[in-house]
PDB file of C-alpha atoms and ligand atoms in Angstrom:
ATOM      1  CA  MET A   1       9.533 -17.289  -7.184  1.00  0.00           C
ATOM      2  CA  ILE A   2       7.938 -13.775  -6.122  1.00  0.00           C
ATOM      3  CA  ALA A   3       7.342 -11.242  -8.659  1.00  0.00           C
ATOM      4  CA  ILE A   4       7.511  -7.539  -7.042  1.00  0.00           C
ATOM      5  CA  GLY A   5       6.830  -4.181  -8.215  1.00  0.00           C
ATOM      6  CA  SER A   6       6.067  -0.561  -7.164  1.00  0.00           C
ATOM      7  CA  ASP A   7       5.506   2.653  -8.632  1.00  0.00           C
ATOM      8  CA  HIS A   8       7.167   5.845  -7.422  1.00  0.00           C
ATOM      9  CA  GLY A   9       4.864   6.015  -4.402  1.00  0.00           C
ATOM     10  CA  GLY A  10       5.496   2.459  -3.241  1.00  0.00           C
ATOM     11  CA  PHE A  11       9.392   2.493  -4.248  1.00  0.00           C
ATOM     12  CA  GLU A  12      10.657   3.075  -0.829  1.00  0.00           C
ATOM     13  CA  LEU A  13       8.728   0.467   0.811  1.00  0.00           C
ATOM     14  CA  LYS A  14       9.458  -1.849  -1.870  1.00  0.00           C
ATOM     15  CA  LYS A  15      13.158  -1.465  -0.920  1.00  0.00           C
ATOM     16  CA  VAL A  16      12.468  -2.510   2.753  1.00  0.00           C
ATOM     17  CA  ILE A  17      10.352  -5.681   1.387  1.00  0.00           C
ATOM     18  CA  ILE A  18      13.196  -6.580  -1.185  1.00  0.00           C
ATOM     19  CA  ASN A  19      15.707  -6.584   1.852  1.00  0.00           C
ATOM     20  CA  TYR A  20      13.183  -8.795   3.616  1.00  0.00           C
ATOM     21  CA  LEU A  21      13.164 -11.187   0.850  1.00  0.00           C
ATOM     22  CA  LYS A  22      16.875 -11.246   0.586  1.00  0.00           C
ATOM     23  CA  ASN A  23      17.494 -11.714   4.113  1.00  0.00           C
ATOM     24  CA  ASN A  24      15.185 -14.757   3.905  1.00  0.00           C
ATOM     25  CA  ASN A  25      16.589 -16.206   1.031  1.00  0.00           C
ATOM     26  CA  ILE A  26      13.271 -15.954  -1.081  1.00  0.00           C
ATOM     27  CA  ASP A  27      13.763 -15.749  -4.762  1.00  0.00           C
ATOM     28  CA  PHE A  28      12.343 -12.846  -6.351  1.00  0.00           C
ATOM     29  CA  VAL A  29      11.971 -10.787  -9.445  1.00  0.00           C
ATOM     30  CA  ASP A  30      11.839  -7.123  -9.525  1.00  0.00           C
ATOM     31  CA  VAL A  31       9.763  -5.596 -12.286  1.00  0.00           C
ATOM     32  CA  GLY A  32      10.278  -2.058 -11.521  1.00  0.00           C
ATOM     33  CA  CYS A  33      10.213   0.925 -10.857  1.00  0.00           C
ATOM     34  CA  TYR A  34      13.754   1.494 -10.167  1.00  0.00           C
ATOM     35  CA  ASN A  35      13.866   5.089  -9.010  1.00  0.00           C
ATOM     36  CA  THR A  36      11.298   7.526  -7.842  1.00  0.00           C
ATOM     37  CA  ASP A  37      10.737   8.908 -11.169  1.00  0.00           C
ATOM     38  CA  SER A  38       7.004   8.991 -11.701  1.00  0.00           C
ATOM     39  CA  VAL A  39       5.465   6.008 -13.508  1.00  0.00           C
ATOM     40  CA  ASP A  40       1.845   4.778 -14.076  1.00  0.00           C
ATOM     41  CA  TYR A  41       0.772   1.863 -11.533  1.00  0.00           C
ATOM     42  CA  PRO A  42      -1.192  -0.084 -14.071  1.00  0.00           C
ATOM     43  CA  ASP A  43       1.752  -0.807 -16.162  1.00  0.00           C
ATOM     44  CA  ILE A  44       3.742  -2.241 -12.947  1.00  0.00           C
ATOM     45  CA  ALA A  45       0.689  -4.224 -11.999  1.00  0.00           C
ATOM     46  CA  CYS A  46       0.593  -5.958 -15.527  1.00  0.00           C
ATOM     47  CA  GLU A  47       4.170  -6.897 -15.490  1.00  0.00           C
ATOM     48  CA  VAL A  48       3.710  -8.701 -12.134  1.00  0.00           C
ATOM     49  CA  CYS A  49       0.577 -10.328 -13.040  1.00  0.00           C
ATOM     50  CA  LYS A  50       1.874 -11.455 -16.265  1.00  0.00           C
ATOM     51  CA  LYS A  51       4.646 -13.454 -14.251  1.00  0.00           C
ATOM     52  CA  ILE A  52       2.063 -15.315 -12.376  1.00  0.00           C
ATOM     53  CA  GLN A  53      -0.216 -15.946 -15.396  1.00  0.00           C
ATOM     54  CA  ASN A  54       2.699 -17.532 -17.146  1.00  0.00           C
ATOM     55  CA  LYS A  55       3.567 -19.308 -14.049  1.00  0.00           C
ATOM     56  CA  GLU A  56       7.264 -18.043 -13.886  1.00  0.00           C
ATOM     57  CA  CYS A  57       5.915 -16.710 -10.505  1.00  0.00           C
ATOM     58  CA  ASP A  58       3.529 -18.089  -7.827  1.00  0.00           C
ATOM     59  CA  LYS A  59       2.858 -14.958  -6.011  1.00  0.00           C
ATOM     60  CA  GLY A  60       3.197 -11.305  -6.462  1.00  0.00           C
ATOM     61  CA  ILE A  61       3.778  -8.123  -4.118  1.00  0.00           C
ATOM     62  CA  LEU A  62       2.503  -4.895  -5.663  1.00  0.00           C
ATOM     63  CA  ILE A  63       3.150  -1.348  -3.893  1.00  0.00           C
ATOM     64  CA  CYS A  64       1.870   1.945  -4.746  1.00  0.00           C
ATOM     65  CA  GLY A  65       0.962   5.093  -2.608  1.00  0.00           C
ATOM     66  CA  THR A  66      -2.103   3.674  -1.245  1.00  0.00           C
ATOM     67  CA  GLY A  67      -2.157   0.303  -2.465  1.00  0.00           C
ATOM     68  CA  ILE A  68      -5.509   0.864  -4.072  1.00  0.00           C
ATOM     69  CA  GLY A  69      -4.915   1.764  -7.658  1.00  0.00           C
ATOM     70  CA  ILE A  70      -2.283  -0.922  -8.096  1.00  0.00           C
ATOM     71  CA  SER A  71      -4.720  -3.564  -6.443  1.00  0.00           C
ATOM     72  CA  ILE A  72      -7.657  -2.476  -8.732  1.00  0.00           C
ATOM     73  CA  ALA A  73      -5.348  -2.700 -11.897  1.00  0.00           C
ATOM     74  CA  ALA A  74      -4.190  -6.447 -10.517  1.00  0.00           C
ATOM     75  CA  ASN A  75      -7.536  -7.651 -10.239  1.00  0.00           C
ATOM     76  CA  LYS A  76      -8.494  -6.986 -13.703  1.00  0.00           C
ATOM     77  CA  HIS A  77      -6.111  -9.826 -14.548  1.00  0.00           C
ATOM     78  CA  LYS A  78      -7.578 -13.321 -15.164  1.00  0.00           C
ATOM     79  CA  GLY A  79      -6.327 -15.640 -12.288  1.00  0.00           C
ATOM     80  CA  ILE A  80      -5.143 -12.837  -9.999  1.00  0.00           C
ATOM     81  CA  ARG A  81      -6.688 -12.378  -6.664  1.00  0.00           C
ATOM     82  CA  ALA A  82      -4.980  -9.291  -5.283  1.00  0.00           C
ATOM     83  CA  ALA A  83      -5.381  -8.249  -1.497  1.00  0.00           C
ATOM     84  CA  LEU A  84      -4.724  -5.082  -0.268  1.00  0.00           C
ATOM     85  CA  CYS A  85      -3.582  -5.348   3.460  1.00  0.00           C
ATOM     86  CA  THR A  86      -3.034  -2.911   5.973  1.00  0.00           C
ATOM     87  CA  ASP A  87      -2.595  -5.337   8.895  1.00  0.00           C
ATOM     88  CA  SER A  88      -1.541  -8.981   9.666  1.00  0.00           C
ATOM     89  CA  PHE A  89      -5.144 -10.190  10.262  1.00  0.00           C
ATOM     90  CA  CYS A  90      -6.067  -9.559   6.537  1.00  0.00           C
ATOM     91  CA  ALA A  91      -2.735 -11.034   5.548  1.00  0.00           C
ATOM     92  CA  LYS A  92      -3.354 -14.288   7.168  1.00  0.00           C
ATOM     93  CA  TYR A  93      -7.218 -14.454   6.309  1.00  0.00           C
ATOM     94  CA  THR A  94      -6.804 -13.348   2.711  1.00  0.00           C
ATOM     95  CA  ARG A  95      -4.472 -16.400   2.205  1.00  0.00           C
ATOM     96  CA  LEU A  96      -6.734 -18.897   4.421  1.00  0.00           C
ATOM     97  CA  HIS A  97     -10.128 -17.925   2.866  1.00  0.00           C
ATOM     98  CA  ASN A  98      -9.343 -15.953  -0.640  1.00  0.00           C
ATOM     99  CA  ASP A  99      -6.278 -18.063  -1.818  1.00  0.00           C
ATOM    100  CA  SER A 100      -4.843 -14.484  -2.815  1.00  0.00           C
ATOM    101  CA  ASN A 101      -1.692 -14.646  -5.205  1.00  0.00           C
ATOM    102  CA  VAL A 102      -0.878 -10.946  -5.090  1.00  0.00           C
ATOM    103  CA  LEU A 103      -0.380  -8.920  -2.004  1.00  0.00           C
ATOM    104  CA  CYS A 104      -0.803  -5.217  -2.397  1.00  0.00           C
ATOM    105  CA  MET A 105       0.507  -2.433   0.052  1.00  0.00           C
ATOM    106  CA  GLY A 106       0.466   1.272   0.465  1.00  0.00           C
ATOM    107  CA  GLY A 107       4.036   2.741   0.625  1.00  0.00           C
ATOM    108  CA  ARG A 108       2.495   5.818   1.998  1.00  0.00           C
ATOM    109  CA  VAL A 109      -0.113   4.046   4.492  1.00  0.00           C
ATOM    110  CA  ILE A 110       2.002   1.647   6.567  1.00  0.00           C
ATOM    111  CA  GLY A 111       5.446   1.605   7.878  1.00  0.00           C
ATOM    112  CA  PRO A 112       8.080  -0.736   7.404  1.00  0.00           C
ATOM    113  CA  GLY A 113       7.788  -3.050  10.441  1.00  0.00           C
ATOM    114  CA  ALA A 114       4.141  -3.770   9.688  1.00  0.00           C
ATOM    115  CA  ALA A 115       4.738  -4.295   6.037  1.00  0.00           C
ATOM    116  CA  GLU A 116       7.381  -6.801   6.679  1.00  0.00           C
ATOM    117  CA  GLU A 117       5.075  -8.682   9.280  1.00  0.00           C
ATOM    118  CA  ILE A 118       2.103  -8.737   6.683  1.00  0.00           C
ATOM    119  CA  THR A 119       4.451 -10.132   3.856  1.00  0.00           C
ATOM    120  CA  GLU A 120       5.941 -12.678   6.223  1.00  0.00           C
ATOM    121  CA  ILE A 121       2.333 -13.860   6.942  1.00  0.00           C
ATOM    122  CA  PHE A 122       1.167 -13.563   3.409  1.00  0.00           C
ATOM    123  CA  LEU A 123       4.027 -15.789   2.019  1.00  0.00           C
ATOM    124  CA  ASN A 124       3.857 -18.351   4.926  1.00  0.00           C
ATOM    125  CA  THR A 125       0.003 -19.006   5.197  1.00  0.00           C
ATOM    126  CA  GLU A 126      -1.429 -21.615   2.910  1.00  0.00           C
ATOM    127  CA  PHE A 127      -4.950 -21.907   1.582  1.00  0.00           C
ATOM    128  CA  GLU A 128      -7.550 -23.399   3.871  1.00  0.00           C
ATOM    129  CA  GLY A 129      -9.427 -24.894   1.085  1.00  0.00           C
ATOM    130  CA  GLY A 130     -12.790 -26.648   2.183  1.00  0.00           C
ATOM    131  CA  ARG A 131     -15.715 -24.462   2.223  1.00  0.00           C
ATOM    132  CA  HIS A 132     -13.648 -21.518   0.616  1.00  0.00           C
ATOM    133  CA  ILE A 133     -12.829 -23.444  -2.516  1.00  0.00           C
ATOM    134  CA  LYS A 134     -16.344 -23.074  -4.062  1.00  0.00           C
ATOM    135  CA  ARG A 135     -16.245 -19.426  -3.122  1.00  0.00           C
ATOM    136  CA  VAL A 136     -13.010 -18.756  -4.967  1.00  0.00           C
ATOM    137  CA  GLU A 137     -14.087 -20.750  -7.892  1.00  0.00           C
ATOM    138  CA  LYS A 138     -17.020 -18.568  -8.102  1.00  0.00           C
ATOM    139  CA  ILE A 139     -14.634 -15.496  -8.274  1.00  0.00           C
ATOM    140  CA  SER A 140     -13.144 -17.323 -11.296  1.00  0.00           C
ATOM    141  CA  GLU A 141     -16.456 -17.693 -12.853  1.00  0.00           C
ATOM    142  CA  ILE A 142     -16.986 -14.054 -12.818  1.00  0.00           C
ATOM    143  CA  GLU A 143     -13.881 -13.485 -14.929  1.00  0.00           C
ATOM    144  CA  ASN A 144     -16.182 -15.054 -17.939  1.00  0.00           C
ATOM    145  CA  ILE A 145     -19.063 -12.822 -17.677  1.00  0.00           C
TER     146      ILE A 145
HETATM  147  C1  RB5 B   1       0.796   8.028  -7.228  1.00  0.00           C
HETATM  148  O1  RB5 B   1       0.810   9.372  -6.962  1.00  0.00           O
HETATM  149  C2  RB5 B   1      -0.463   7.343  -6.571  1.00  0.00           C
HETATM  150  O2  RB5 B   1      -1.714   7.772  -7.148  1.00  0.00           O
HETATM  151  C3  RB5 B   1      -0.315   5.962  -6.459  1.00  0.00           C
HETATM  152  O3  RB5 B   1       0.944   5.533  -6.110  1.00  0.00           O
HETATM  153  C4  RB5 B   1      -1.394   5.219  -5.906  1.00  0.00           C
HETATM  154  O4  RB5 B   1      -1.582   5.731  -4.595  1.00  0.00           O
HETATM  155  C5  RB5 B   1      -2.729   4.939  -6.558  1.00  0.00           C
HETATM  156  O5  RB5 B   1      -3.740   4.399  -6.166  1.00  0.00           O
END
């Protein structure tokens, strides 16, 4: 199950990604926003991250105007590794190496085609493990500082 959310800056791109999820029979929960009225991206990041933390969802997708604010907010949550991706290479390697569990994108930065490809790669690439495990564990240790 995927948790997806956006602020007003990411609303249009979120519609594209929701279509992609529907077309590929991927279950998702949309935490908002539901129109282009202005909302605060940290609130949306919290809703998606909570669903991962309580294991209702295994991955999340967050979209704001740049993808930056919402990724900063998401990464404040324990157990969340949010990756702002602007291309397929980053989407592939953040899954392989960082075991990222939240994909962030900028609705004002990338187009629908690139966003769909990034999403597809993010959702279908497994963590490589191996030498990357201890590095991801070190990220978790930082949460306790
Ligand atoms: C909202 O105008 C905008 O600041 C937000 O979508 C995002 O780009 C923040 O990082």
